[in-house]
């Protein structure tokens, strides 16, 4: 379970002082209704709207990015980036997750066209040098400095389909080593990830995660979609504003990490669903280049069974 880092939750807590929870709840509800109806974060039009976003959505998007980066770090454990470009950064969610995954980071540039969300990011005192640029990405990207890692989280879903390819090309051009894309774990989110995967492979990208190969995705035409799940602890204010009583939620996400200049990688095979454990075996749904495969590890095979019981959805074996 990945909770927001202390300096982020501390900054949010300070902003919440004297803010009516009833008002915050109404703003969060408006935002959820807009998202559910296919709307975008354009509905965030004030500092209080931005705070409502940070309370109800930021813990989940943080947990998703953090989980994707944990899976990435297992494939490239020696990679220690120094610079980051976070595009559609909002309150800096993906940047804070990257700081946690890669303490080597020294500098981050955050681009977003929403001044309220960007102001929230600037209120957080991170241990790295932050430069925030309020601009639409189409205008900012051509002149942005390239970075070891380019990250974009829950952003492509807000762009018109027609601009996806040009945006992706710009993001890839700015990435010195890795481009990380995180999207909602829905069939549509996966469709966008798949389109990005095809386009990036055509441009010579190495797929670092979650895939174990650059061949055709075995889920491209089937009924299932490649997505993962991150458990998110809910703060008291999160529970209050969302009118919830379960102290956690599960955020579903799809992601893609494309790399440049890495040696051949040992990527293993990704587990595509929660392992099924019963008295006789652990059954794993594993991605292979052809079809997702069911692998049964029988209880009789003691060491393998014990190891399989420790595995989770999203792990690579
Ligand atoms: C759902 S929020 C995600 C924020 C953050 N990346 C996260 O994961 O929590 C989408 C963000 O993308 C930004 N955005 C959308 N379209 C944009 C564009 N064309 N140029 C710059 N920022 C954009 C929005 O302002 C918003 O901050």
mmCIF file of C-alpha atoms and ligand atoms in Angstrom:
data_model
loop_
_atom_site.group_PDB
_atom_site.id
_atom_site.type_symbol
_atom_site.label_atom_id
_atom_site.label_comp_id
_atom_site.label_asym_id
_atom_site.label_seq_id
_atom_site.Cartn_x
_atom_site.Cartn_y
_atom_site.Cartn_z
ATOM 1 C CA UNK A 1 0.000 0.000 0.000
ATOM 2 C CA UNK A 2 1.584 3.345 -1.058
ATOM 3 C CA UNK A 3 0.523 6.372 0.946
ATOM 4 C CA UNK A 4 1.366 9.936 -0.120
ATOM 5 C CA UNK A 5 4.753 10.982 1.285
ATOM 6 C CA UNK A 6 4.702 12.988 4.519
ATOM 7 C CA UNK A 7 5.707 16.285 2.903
ATOM 8 C CA UNK A 8 2.756 16.011 0.468
ATOM 9 C CA UNK A 9 0.121 14.979 3.013
ATOM 10 C CA UNK A 10 1.532 17.612 5.404
ATOM 11 C CA UNK A 11 1.137 20.371 2.790
ATOM 12 C CA UNK A 12 -2.413 19.220 2.014
ATOM 13 C CA UNK A 13 -3.252 19.088 5.695
ATOM 14 C CA UNK A 14 -2.066 22.688 6.125
ATOM 15 C CA UNK A 15 -4.200 23.807 3.154
ATOM 16 C CA UNK A 16 -7.248 22.118 4.681
ATOM 17 C CA UNK A 17 -7.208 24.338 7.731
ATOM 18 C CA UNK A 18 -10.460 26.330 7.939
ATOM 19 C CA UNK A 19 -11.797 24.768 4.735
ATOM 20 C CA UNK A 20 -15.408 23.597 4.939
ATOM 21 C CA UNK A 21 -15.521 19.824 4.368
ATOM 22 C CA UNK A 22 -19.084 20.213 3.070
ATOM 23 C CA UNK A 23 -17.854 22.604 0.383
ATOM 24 C CA UNK A 24 -14.918 20.318 -0.445
ATOM 25 C CA UNK A 25 -17.258 17.351 -0.717
ATOM 26 C CA UNK A 26 -19.530 19.211 -3.152
ATOM 27 C CA UNK A 27 -16.506 20.144 -5.296
ATOM 28 C CA UNK A 28 -15.217 16.547 -5.244
ATOM 29 C CA UNK A 29 -18.651 15.287 -6.220
ATOM 30 C CA UNK A 30 -18.813 17.717 -9.162
ATOM 31 C CA UNK A 31 -15.411 16.514 -10.289
ATOM 32 C CA UNK A 32 -16.348 12.825 -10.006
ATOM 33 C CA UNK A 33 -19.571 13.432 -11.943
ATOM 34 C CA UNK A 34 -17.592 15.199 -14.647
ATOM 35 C CA UNK A 35 -14.981 12.397 -14.866
ATOM 36 C CA UNK A 36 -17.720 9.756 -14.946
ATOM 37 C CA UNK A 37 -19.380 11.611 -17.818
ATOM 38 C CA UNK A 38 -16.118 11.552 -19.797
ATOM 39 C CA UNK A 39 -15.074 15.071 -18.733
ATOM 40 C CA UNK A 40 -11.548 16.238 -17.950
ATOM 41 C CA UNK A 41 -9.757 18.103 -15.182
ATOM 42 C CA UNK A 42 -10.804 21.343 -16.949
ATOM 43 C CA UNK A 43 -13.546 21.259 -14.289
ATOM 44 C CA UNK A 44 -10.837 22.310 -11.757
ATOM 45 C CA UNK A 45 -11.169 26.101 -11.785
ATOM 46 C CA UNK A 46 -10.074 27.312 -8.337
ATOM 47 C CA UNK A 47 -7.573 26.572 -5.567
ATOM 48 C CA UNK A 48 -10.332 24.800 -3.622
ATOM 49 C CA UNK A 49 -11.197 22.624 -6.630
ATOM 50 C CA UNK A 50 -7.500 21.737 -6.864
ATOM 51 C CA UNK A 51 -7.462 20.852 -3.174
ATOM 52 C CA UNK A 52 -10.531 18.639 -3.660
ATOM 53 C CA UNK A 53 -8.699 16.863 -6.520
ATOM 54 C CA UNK A 54 -5.657 16.375 -4.305
ATOM 55 C CA UNK A 55 -7.757 14.887 -1.505
ATOM 56 C CA UNK A 56 -9.858 12.490 -3.574
ATOM 57 C CA UNK A 57 -7.771 11.588 -6.635
ATOM 58 C CA UNK A 58 -4.109 12.306 -5.892
ATOM 59 C CA UNK A 59 -3.632 9.386 -3.417
ATOM 60 C CA UNK A 60 -4.889 6.977 -6.104
ATOM 61 C CA UNK A 61 -2.875 8.375 -9.017
ATOM 62 C CA UNK A 62 0.188 8.519 -6.737
ATOM 63 C CA UNK A 63 -0.250 4.849 -5.774
ATOM 64 C CA UNK A 64 -0.663 3.850 -9.434
ATOM 65 C CA UNK A 65 2.486 5.686 -10.574
ATOM 66 C CA UNK A 66 4.445 4.441 -7.571
ATOM 67 C CA UNK A 67 3.428 0.840 -8.357
ATOM 68 C CA UNK A 68 4.382 1.235 -12.042
ATOM 69 C CA UNK A 69 7.771 2.665 -11.032
ATOM 70 C CA UNK A 70 8.360 -0.152 -8.537
ATOM 71 C CA UNK A 71 7.786 -2.640 -11.352
ATOM 72 C CA UNK A 72 10.115 -0.603 -13.582
ATOM 73 C CA UNK A 73 12.887 -0.447 -10.975
ATOM 74 C CA UNK A 74 12.870 -4.234 -10.763
ATOM 75 C CA UNK A 75 13.714 -4.428 -14.467
ATOM 76 C CA UNK A 76 16.335 -1.624 -14.451
ATOM 77 C CA UNK A 77 17.608 -1.728 -10.839
ATOM 78 C CA UNK A 78 20.819 0.168 -11.576
ATOM 79 C CA UNK A 79 19.141 3.081 -13.336
ATOM 80 C CA UNK A 80 19.552 6.292 -11.291
ATOM 81 C CA UNK A 81 18.020 9.224 -13.203
ATOM 82 C CA UNK A 82 18.943 12.810 -12.287
ATOM 83 C CA UNK A 83 16.392 14.770 -14.301
ATOM 84 C CA UNK A 84 12.634 14.433 -14.765
ATOM 85 C CA UNK A 85 10.028 16.053 -16.995
ATOM 86 C CA UNK A 86 6.463 15.626 -15.675
ATOM 87 C CA UNK A 87 3.957 16.572 -18.367
ATOM 88 C CA UNK A 88 0.391 17.303 -17.213
ATOM 89 C CA UNK A 89 1.891 17.286 -13.732
ATOM 90 C CA UNK A 90 -1.157 18.605 -11.856
ATOM 91 C CA UNK A 91 -0.203 18.777 -8.155
ATOM 92 C CA UNK A 92 3.097 17.004 -8.935
ATOM 93 C CA UNK A 93 1.753 13.529 -8.186
ATOM 94 C CA UNK A 94 4.008 11.586 -10.546
ATOM 95 C CA UNK A 95 7.042 13.677 -9.595
ATOM 96 C CA UNK A 96 6.600 12.802 -5.906
ATOM 97 C CA UNK A 97 6.233 9.124 -6.801
ATOM 98 C CA UNK A 98 9.389 9.330 -8.926
ATOM 99 C CA UNK A 99 11.317 10.981 -6.062
ATOM 100 C CA UNK A 100 10.359 8.051 -3.866
ATOM 101 C CA UNK A 101 11.344 5.484 -6.511
ATOM 102 C CA UNK A 102 14.576 7.240 -7.543
ATOM 103 C CA UNK A 103 16.268 9.210 -4.738
ATOM 104 C CA UNK A 104 18.959 10.027 -7.335
ATOM 105 C CA UNK A 105 16.641 12.665 -8.905
ATOM 106 C CA UNK A 106 18.007 16.197 -8.616
ATOM 107 C CA UNK A 107 15.820 18.322 -10.903
ATOM 108 C CA UNK A 108 12.248 18.175 -12.175
ATOM 109 C CA UNK A 109 10.322 20.308 -14.622
ATOM 110 C CA UNK A 110 6.540 20.267 -14.224
ATOM 111 C CA UNK A 111 4.375 21.367 -17.143
ATOM 112 C CA UNK A 112 0.636 21.930 -16.792
ATOM 113 C CA UNK A 113 -1.862 24.428 -18.123
ATOM 114 C CA UNK A 114 -3.880 24.518 -14.875
ATOM 115 C CA UNK A 115 -2.494 27.224 -12.571
ATOM 116 C CA UNK A 116 -4.471 25.995 -9.524
ATOM 117 C CA UNK A 117 -3.069 22.474 -9.671
ATOM 118 C CA UNK A 118 0.434 23.703 -10.428
ATOM 119 C CA UNK A 119 0.274 26.133 -7.464
ATOM 120 C CA UNK A 120 -0.505 23.171 -5.224
ATOM 121 C CA UNK A 121 2.573 21.344 -6.531
ATOM 122 C CA UNK A 122 4.675 24.416 -5.781
ATOM 123 C CA UNK A 123 3.400 24.461 -2.186
ATOM 124 C CA UNK A 124 5.116 21.142 -1.534
ATOM 125 C CA UNK A 125 8.688 21.339 -0.322
ATOM 126 C CA UNK A 126 10.393 18.460 -2.036
ATOM 127 C CA UNK A 127 14.067 17.691 -1.714
ATOM 128 C CA UNK A 128 14.762 18.336 -5.398
ATOM 129 C CA UNK A 129 14.987 21.413 -7.561
ATOM 130 C CA UNK A 130 11.531 22.046 -9.093
ATOM 131 C CA UNK A 131 10.727 24.294 -12.001
ATOM 132 C CA UNK A 132 7.022 24.685 -12.803
ATOM 133 C CA UNK A 133 5.810 25.923 -16.159
ATOM 134 C CA UNK A 134 2.211 26.929 -16.703
ATOM 135 C CA UNK A 135 1.535 26.149 -20.338
ATOM 136 C CA UNK A 136 -0.317 23.827 -22.671
ATOM 137 C CA UNK A 137 2.003 20.940 -23.452
ATOM 138 C CA UNK A 138 1.830 21.508 -27.217
ATOM 139 C CA UNK A 139 3.337 24.973 -26.686
ATOM 140 C CA UNK A 140 5.812 24.004 -23.948
ATOM 141 C CA UNK A 141 7.230 20.711 -25.215
ATOM 142 C CA UNK A 142 9.147 21.922 -28.284
ATOM 143 C CA UNK A 143 11.382 24.132 -26.097
ATOM 144 C CA UNK A 144 11.452 21.957 -22.969
ATOM 145 C CA UNK A 145 14.838 20.549 -21.966
ATOM 146 C CA UNK A 146 15.078 16.808 -22.401
ATOM 147 C CA UNK A 147 15.256 14.705 -19.232
ATOM 148 C CA UNK A 148 16.433 11.254 -18.164
ATOM 149 C CA UNK A 149 12.803 10.363 -17.442
ATOM 150 C CA UNK A 150 9.680 11.820 -19.042
ATOM 151 C CA UNK A 151 6.516 10.999 -17.137
ATOM 152 C CA UNK A 152 2.877 11.570 -17.928
ATOM 153 C CA UNK A 153 0.203 10.268 -15.599
ATOM 154 C CA UNK A 154 -3.556 10.270 -16.236
ATOM 155 C CA UNK A 155 -3.042 12.922 -18.914
ATOM 156 C CA UNK A 156 -3.288 11.305 -22.358
ATOM 157 C CA UNK A 157 -6.876 10.382 -21.464
ATOM 158 C CA UNK A 158 -7.622 14.133 -21.493
ATOM 159 C CA UNK A 159 -6.236 14.761 -24.982
ATOM 160 C CA UNK A 160 -8.245 14.515 -28.210
ATOM 161 C CA UNK A 161 -7.409 11.235 -30.014
ATOM 162 C CA UNK A 162 -6.234 13.223 -33.030
ATOM 163 C CA UNK A 163 -3.387 14.817 -31.056
ATOM 164 C CA UNK A 164 -2.183 11.643 -29.333
ATOM 165 C CA UNK A 165 0.420 10.639 -31.926
ATOM 166 C CA UNK A 166 2.062 14.068 -32.207
ATOM 167 C CA UNK A 167 2.146 14.424 -28.403
ATOM 168 C CA UNK A 168 3.662 10.969 -28.004
ATOM 169 C CA UNK A 169 6.387 11.774 -30.538
ATOM 170 C CA UNK A 170 7.289 14.946 -28.622
ATOM 171 C CA UNK A 171 7.341 13.112 -25.288
ATOM 172 C CA UNK A 172 9.594 10.407 -26.734
ATOM 173 C CA UNK A 173 11.932 12.985 -28.263
ATOM 174 C CA UNK A 174 12.370 14.584 -24.809
ATOM 175 C CA UNK A 175 13.151 11.301 -23.030
ATOM 176 C CA UNK A 176 16.885 10.581 -22.738
ATOM 177 C CA UNK A 177 16.336 7.115 -21.204
ATOM 178 C CA UNK A 178 12.731 6.398 -20.143
ATOM 179 C CA UNK A 179 9.240 7.469 -21.076
ATOM 180 C CA UNK A 180 6.642 6.442 -18.465
ATOM 181 C CA UNK A 181 2.942 6.646 -19.326
ATOM 182 C CA UNK A 182 0.258 5.814 -16.753
ATOM 183 C CA UNK A 183 -3.420 5.797 -17.678
ATOM 184 C CA UNK A 184 -6.687 4.669 -16.054
ATOM 185 C CA UNK A 185 -6.950 0.861 -16.011
ATOM 186 C CA UNK A 186 -10.012 0.782 -18.252
ATOM 187 C CA UNK A 187 -10.449 -0.773 -21.720
ATOM 188 C CA UNK A 188 -10.026 2.723 -23.198
ATOM 189 C CA UNK A 189 -6.953 3.449 -21.101
ATOM 190 C CA UNK A 190 -5.420 0.194 -22.320
ATOM 191 C CA UNK A 191 -6.332 1.008 -25.938
ATOM 192 C CA UNK A 192 -4.342 4.241 -25.667
ATOM 193 C CA UNK A 193 -1.412 2.430 -24.021
ATOM 194 C CA UNK A 194 -1.484 -0.112 -26.847
ATOM 195 C CA UNK A 195 -1.474 2.629 -29.498
ATOM 196 C CA UNK A 196 1.513 4.244 -27.719
ATOM 197 C CA UNK A 197 3.276 0.871 -27.500
ATOM 198 C CA UNK A 198 2.918 0.222 -31.240
ATOM 199 C CA UNK A 199 4.065 3.744 -32.152
ATOM 200 C CA UNK A 200 7.057 3.677 -29.793
ATOM 201 C CA UNK A 201 8.211 0.241 -30.950
ATOM 202 C CA UNK A 202 8.021 1.545 -34.525
ATOM 203 C CA UNK A 203 10.380 4.313 -33.391
ATOM 204 C CA UNK A 204 12.857 1.792 -31.980
ATOM 205 C CA UNK A 205 11.863 1.869 -28.293
ATOM 206 C CA UNK A 206 12.750 -0.931 -25.927
ATOM 207 C CA UNK A 207 9.743 -1.885 -23.825
ATOM 208 C CA UNK A 208 10.942 -1.977 -20.218
ATOM 209 C CA UNK A 209 7.609 -2.769 -18.522
ATOM 210 C CA UNK A 210 5.070 -4.245 -18.196
ATOM 211 C CA UNK A 211 5.739 -6.307 -21.339
ATOM 212 C CA UNK A 212 8.453 -8.925 -21.693
ATOM 213 C CA UNK A 213 8.847 -8.456 -25.456
ATOM 214 C CA UNK A 214 8.357 -6.026 -28.340
ATOM 215 C CA UNK A 215 6.172 -8.421 -30.350
ATOM 216 C CA UNK A 216 2.443 -8.114 -30.816
ATOM 217 C CA UNK A 217 0.551 -7.750 -27.519
ATOM 218 C CA UNK A 218 -1.314 -11.020 -26.840
ATOM 219 C CA UNK A 219 -4.187 -9.010 -25.312
ATOM 220 C CA UNK A 220 -4.575 -6.704 -28.317
ATOM 221 C CA UNK A 221 -7.685 -8.392 -29.692
ATOM 222 C CA UNK A 222 -9.068 -10.332 -26.755
ATOM 223 C CA UNK A 223 -11.751 -9.431 -24.224
ATOM 224 C CA UNK A 224 -9.269 -8.752 -21.426
ATOM 225 C CA UNK A 225 -7.158 -5.654 -21.104
ATOM 226 C CA UNK A 226 -3.747 -5.270 -19.528
ATOM 227 C CA UNK A 227 -4.138 -3.444 -16.231
ATOM 228 C CA UNK A 228 -2.950 -3.633 -12.658
ATOM 229 C CA UNK A 229 -4.175 -2.621 -9.234
ATOM 230 C CA UNK A 230 -2.686 -0.482 -6.468
ATOM 231 C CA UNK A 231 -4.132 -0.369 -2.959
ATOM 232 C CA UNK A 232 -4.592 3.167 -1.655
ATOM 233 C CA UNK A 233 -4.976 3.984 2.038
ATOM 234 C CA UNK A 234 -7.708 6.595 2.630
ATOM 235 C CA UNK A 235 -7.040 9.491 5.002
ATOM 236 C CA UNK A 236 -9.773 10.751 7.353
ATOM 237 C CA UNK A 237 -10.479 13.656 4.987
ATOM 238 C CA UNK A 238 -10.549 11.326 1.995
ATOM 239 C CA UNK A 239 -13.186 9.176 3.771
ATOM 240 C CA UNK A 240 -15.159 12.252 4.726
ATOM 241 C CA UNK A 241 -15.076 13.943 1.333
ATOM 242 C CA UNK A 242 -15.879 10.703 -0.510
ATOM 243 C CA UNK A 243 -18.534 9.647 2.001
ATOM 244 C CA UNK A 244 -16.741 6.310 2.265
ATOM 245 C CA UNK A 245 -16.178 3.997 5.215
ATOM 246 C CA UNK A 246 -13.713 1.400 3.860
ATOM 247 C CA UNK A 247 -10.213 2.626 4.846
ATOM 248 C CA UNK A 248 -8.681 1.827 1.455
ATOM 249 C CA UNK A 249 -9.536 1.687 -2.252
ATOM 250 C CA UNK A 250 -8.050 -0.210 -5.171
ATOM 251 C CA UNK A 251 -6.936 1.936 -8.088
ATOM 252 C CA UNK A 252 -6.802 0.182 -11.450
ATOM 253 C CA UNK A 253 -4.208 1.467 -13.898
ATOM 254 C CA UNK A 254 -2.560 0.604 -17.216
ATOM 255 C CA UNK A 255 0.962 1.705 -17.978
ATOM 256 C CA UNK A 256 3.872 1.564 -20.361
ATOM 257 C CA UNK A 257 7.555 2.228 -19.802
ATOM 258 C CA UNK A 258 9.647 2.625 -22.954
ATOM 259 C CA UNK A 259 13.426 2.882 -22.801
ATOM 260 C CA UNK A 260 16.425 3.991 -24.859
ATOM 261 C CA UNK A 261 19.970 2.701 -24.634
ATOM 262 C CA UNK A 262 19.544 -0.102 -22.115
ATOM 263 C CA UNK A 263 21.336 -3.416 -22.683
ATOM 264 C CA UNK A 264 19.074 -6.445 -23.327
ATOM 265 C CA UNK A 265 16.798 -6.647 -20.290
ATOM 266 C CA UNK A 266 15.722 -9.623 -18.221
ATOM 267 C CA UNK A 267 12.024 -8.771 -18.112
ATOM 268 C CA UNK A 268 10.521 -12.072 -16.985
ATOM 269 C CA UNK A 269 6.821 -12.693 -17.559
ATOM 270 C CA UNK A 270 4.219 -10.404 -16.016
ATOM 271 C CA UNK A 271 1.395 -11.807 -13.854
ATOM 272 C CA UNK A 272 -1.844 -10.429 -15.311
ATOM 273 C CA UNK A 273 -4.352 -11.124 -12.530
ATOM 274 C CA UNK A 274 -4.594 -11.893 -8.825
ATOM 275 C CA UNK A 275 -3.099 -15.399 -8.362
ATOM 276 C CA UNK A 276 -5.685 -18.067 -7.502
ATOM 277 C CA UNK A 277 -4.702 -20.030 -4.425
ATOM 278 C CA UNK A 278 -6.486 -23.196 -3.369
ATOM 279 C CA UNK A 279 -5.618 -26.252 -1.332
ATOM 280 C CA UNK A 280 -3.877 -28.012 -4.189
ATOM 281 C CA UNK A 281 -2.110 -25.286 -6.173
ATOM 282 C CA UNK A 282 -1.386 -21.655 -6.988
ATOM 283 C CA UNK A 283 -2.553 -20.748 -10.489
ATOM 284 C CA UNK A 284 -0.907 -17.774 -12.167
ATOM 285 C CA UNK A 285 -2.136 -15.979 -15.294
ATOM 286 C CA UNK A 286 1.092 -15.073 -17.053
ATOM 287 C CA UNK A 287 1.736 -12.929 -20.146
ATOM 288 C CA UNK A 288 3.564 -14.729 -22.957
ATOM 289 C CA UNK A 289 4.205 -13.497 -26.521
ATOM 290 C CA UNK A 290 1.363 -15.670 -27.870
ATOM 291 C CA UNK A 291 -1.490 -15.889 -25.373
ATOM 292 C CA UNK A 292 -1.900 -15.284 -21.643
ATOM 293 C CA UNK A 293 -0.996 -18.634 -20.107
ATOM 294 C CA UNK A 294 -2.287 -20.355 -16.947
ATOM 295 C CA UNK A 295 0.617 -21.750 -14.905
ATOM 296 C CA UNK A 296 -0.277 -24.162 -12.110
ATOM 297 C CA UNK A 297 2.208 -24.595 -9.298
ATOM 298 C CA UNK A 298 1.192 -27.697 -7.337
ATOM 299 C CA UNK A 299 1.384 -27.793 -3.564
ATOM 300 C CA UNK A 300 3.515 -30.924 -3.826
ATOM 301 C CA UNK A 301 6.298 -28.843 -5.388
ATOM 302 C CA UNK A 302 7.006 -27.293 -1.981
ATOM 303 C CA UNK A 303 9.635 -24.619 -2.774
ATOM 304 C CA UNK A 304 7.960 -23.464 -5.981
ATOM 305 C CA UNK A 305 4.547 -23.411 -4.251
ATOM 306 C CA UNK A 306 5.885 -21.351 -1.333
ATOM 307 C CA UNK A 307 7.483 -18.885 -3.795
ATOM 308 C CA UNK A 308 4.309 -18.725 -5.924
ATOM 309 C CA UNK A 309 2.202 -17.903 -2.857
ATOM 310 C CA UNK A 310 4.265 -14.757 -2.354
ATOM 311 C CA UNK A 311 3.597 -13.519 -5.898
ATOM 312 C CA UNK A 312 1.034 -10.871 -6.720
ATOM 313 C CA UNK A 313 -0.758 -9.382 -9.719
ATOM 314 C CA UNK A 314 1.787 -7.195 -11.555
ATOM 315 C CA UNK A 315 4.905 -9.074 -10.423
ATOM 316 C CA UNK A 316 7.239 -10.423 -13.112
ATOM 317 C CA UNK A 317 8.483 -13.997 -12.862
HETATM 318 C C1 LIG B 1 -6.149 13.971 -14.236
HETATM 319 S S1 LIG B 1 -4.983 15.228 -14.050
HETATM 320 C C2 LIG B 1 -3.518 14.294 -13.643
HETATM 321 C C3 LIG B 1 -2.570 15.080 -12.835
HETATM 322 C C4 LIG B 1 -1.349 14.307 -12.355
HETATM 323 N N1 LIG B 1 -0.500 13.938 -13.461
HETATM 324 C C5 LIG B 1 -1.771 13.099 -11.564
HETATM 325 O O1 LIG B 1 -1.435 11.975 -11.960
HETATM 326 O O2 LIG B 1 -2.424 13.256 -10.515
HETATM 327 C C6 LIG B 1 -4.615 15.699 -15.727
HETATM 328 C C7 LIG B 1 -3.666 16.864 -15.778
HETATM 329 O O3 LIG B 1 -3.275 17.092 -17.131
HETATM 330 C C8 LIG B 1 -3.293 18.481 -17.366
HETATM 331 N N2 LIG B 1 -3.484 18.691 -18.816
HETATM 332 C C9 LIG B 1 -4.461 18.174 -19.595
HETATM 333 N N3 LIG B 1 -4.300 18.583 -20.871
HETATM 334 C C10 LIG B 1 -3.202 19.370 -20.889
HETATM 335 C C11 LIG B 1 -2.518 20.068 -21.914
HETATM 336 N N4 LIG B 1 -2.945 20.042 -23.178
HETATM 337 N N5 LIG B 1 -1.409 20.778 -21.592
HETATM 338 C C12 LIG B 1 -0.962 20.800 -20.305
HETATM 339 N N6 LIG B 1 -1.567 20.141 -19.289
HETATM 340 C C13 LIG B 1 -2.670 19.435 -19.574
HETATM 341 C C14 LIG B 1 -4.462 18.981 -16.529
HETATM 342 O O4 LIG B 1 -4.400 20.368 -16.290
HETATM 343 C C15 LIG B 1 -4.291 18.149 -15.268
HETATM 344 O O5 LIG B 1 -3.426 18.751 -14.358
#
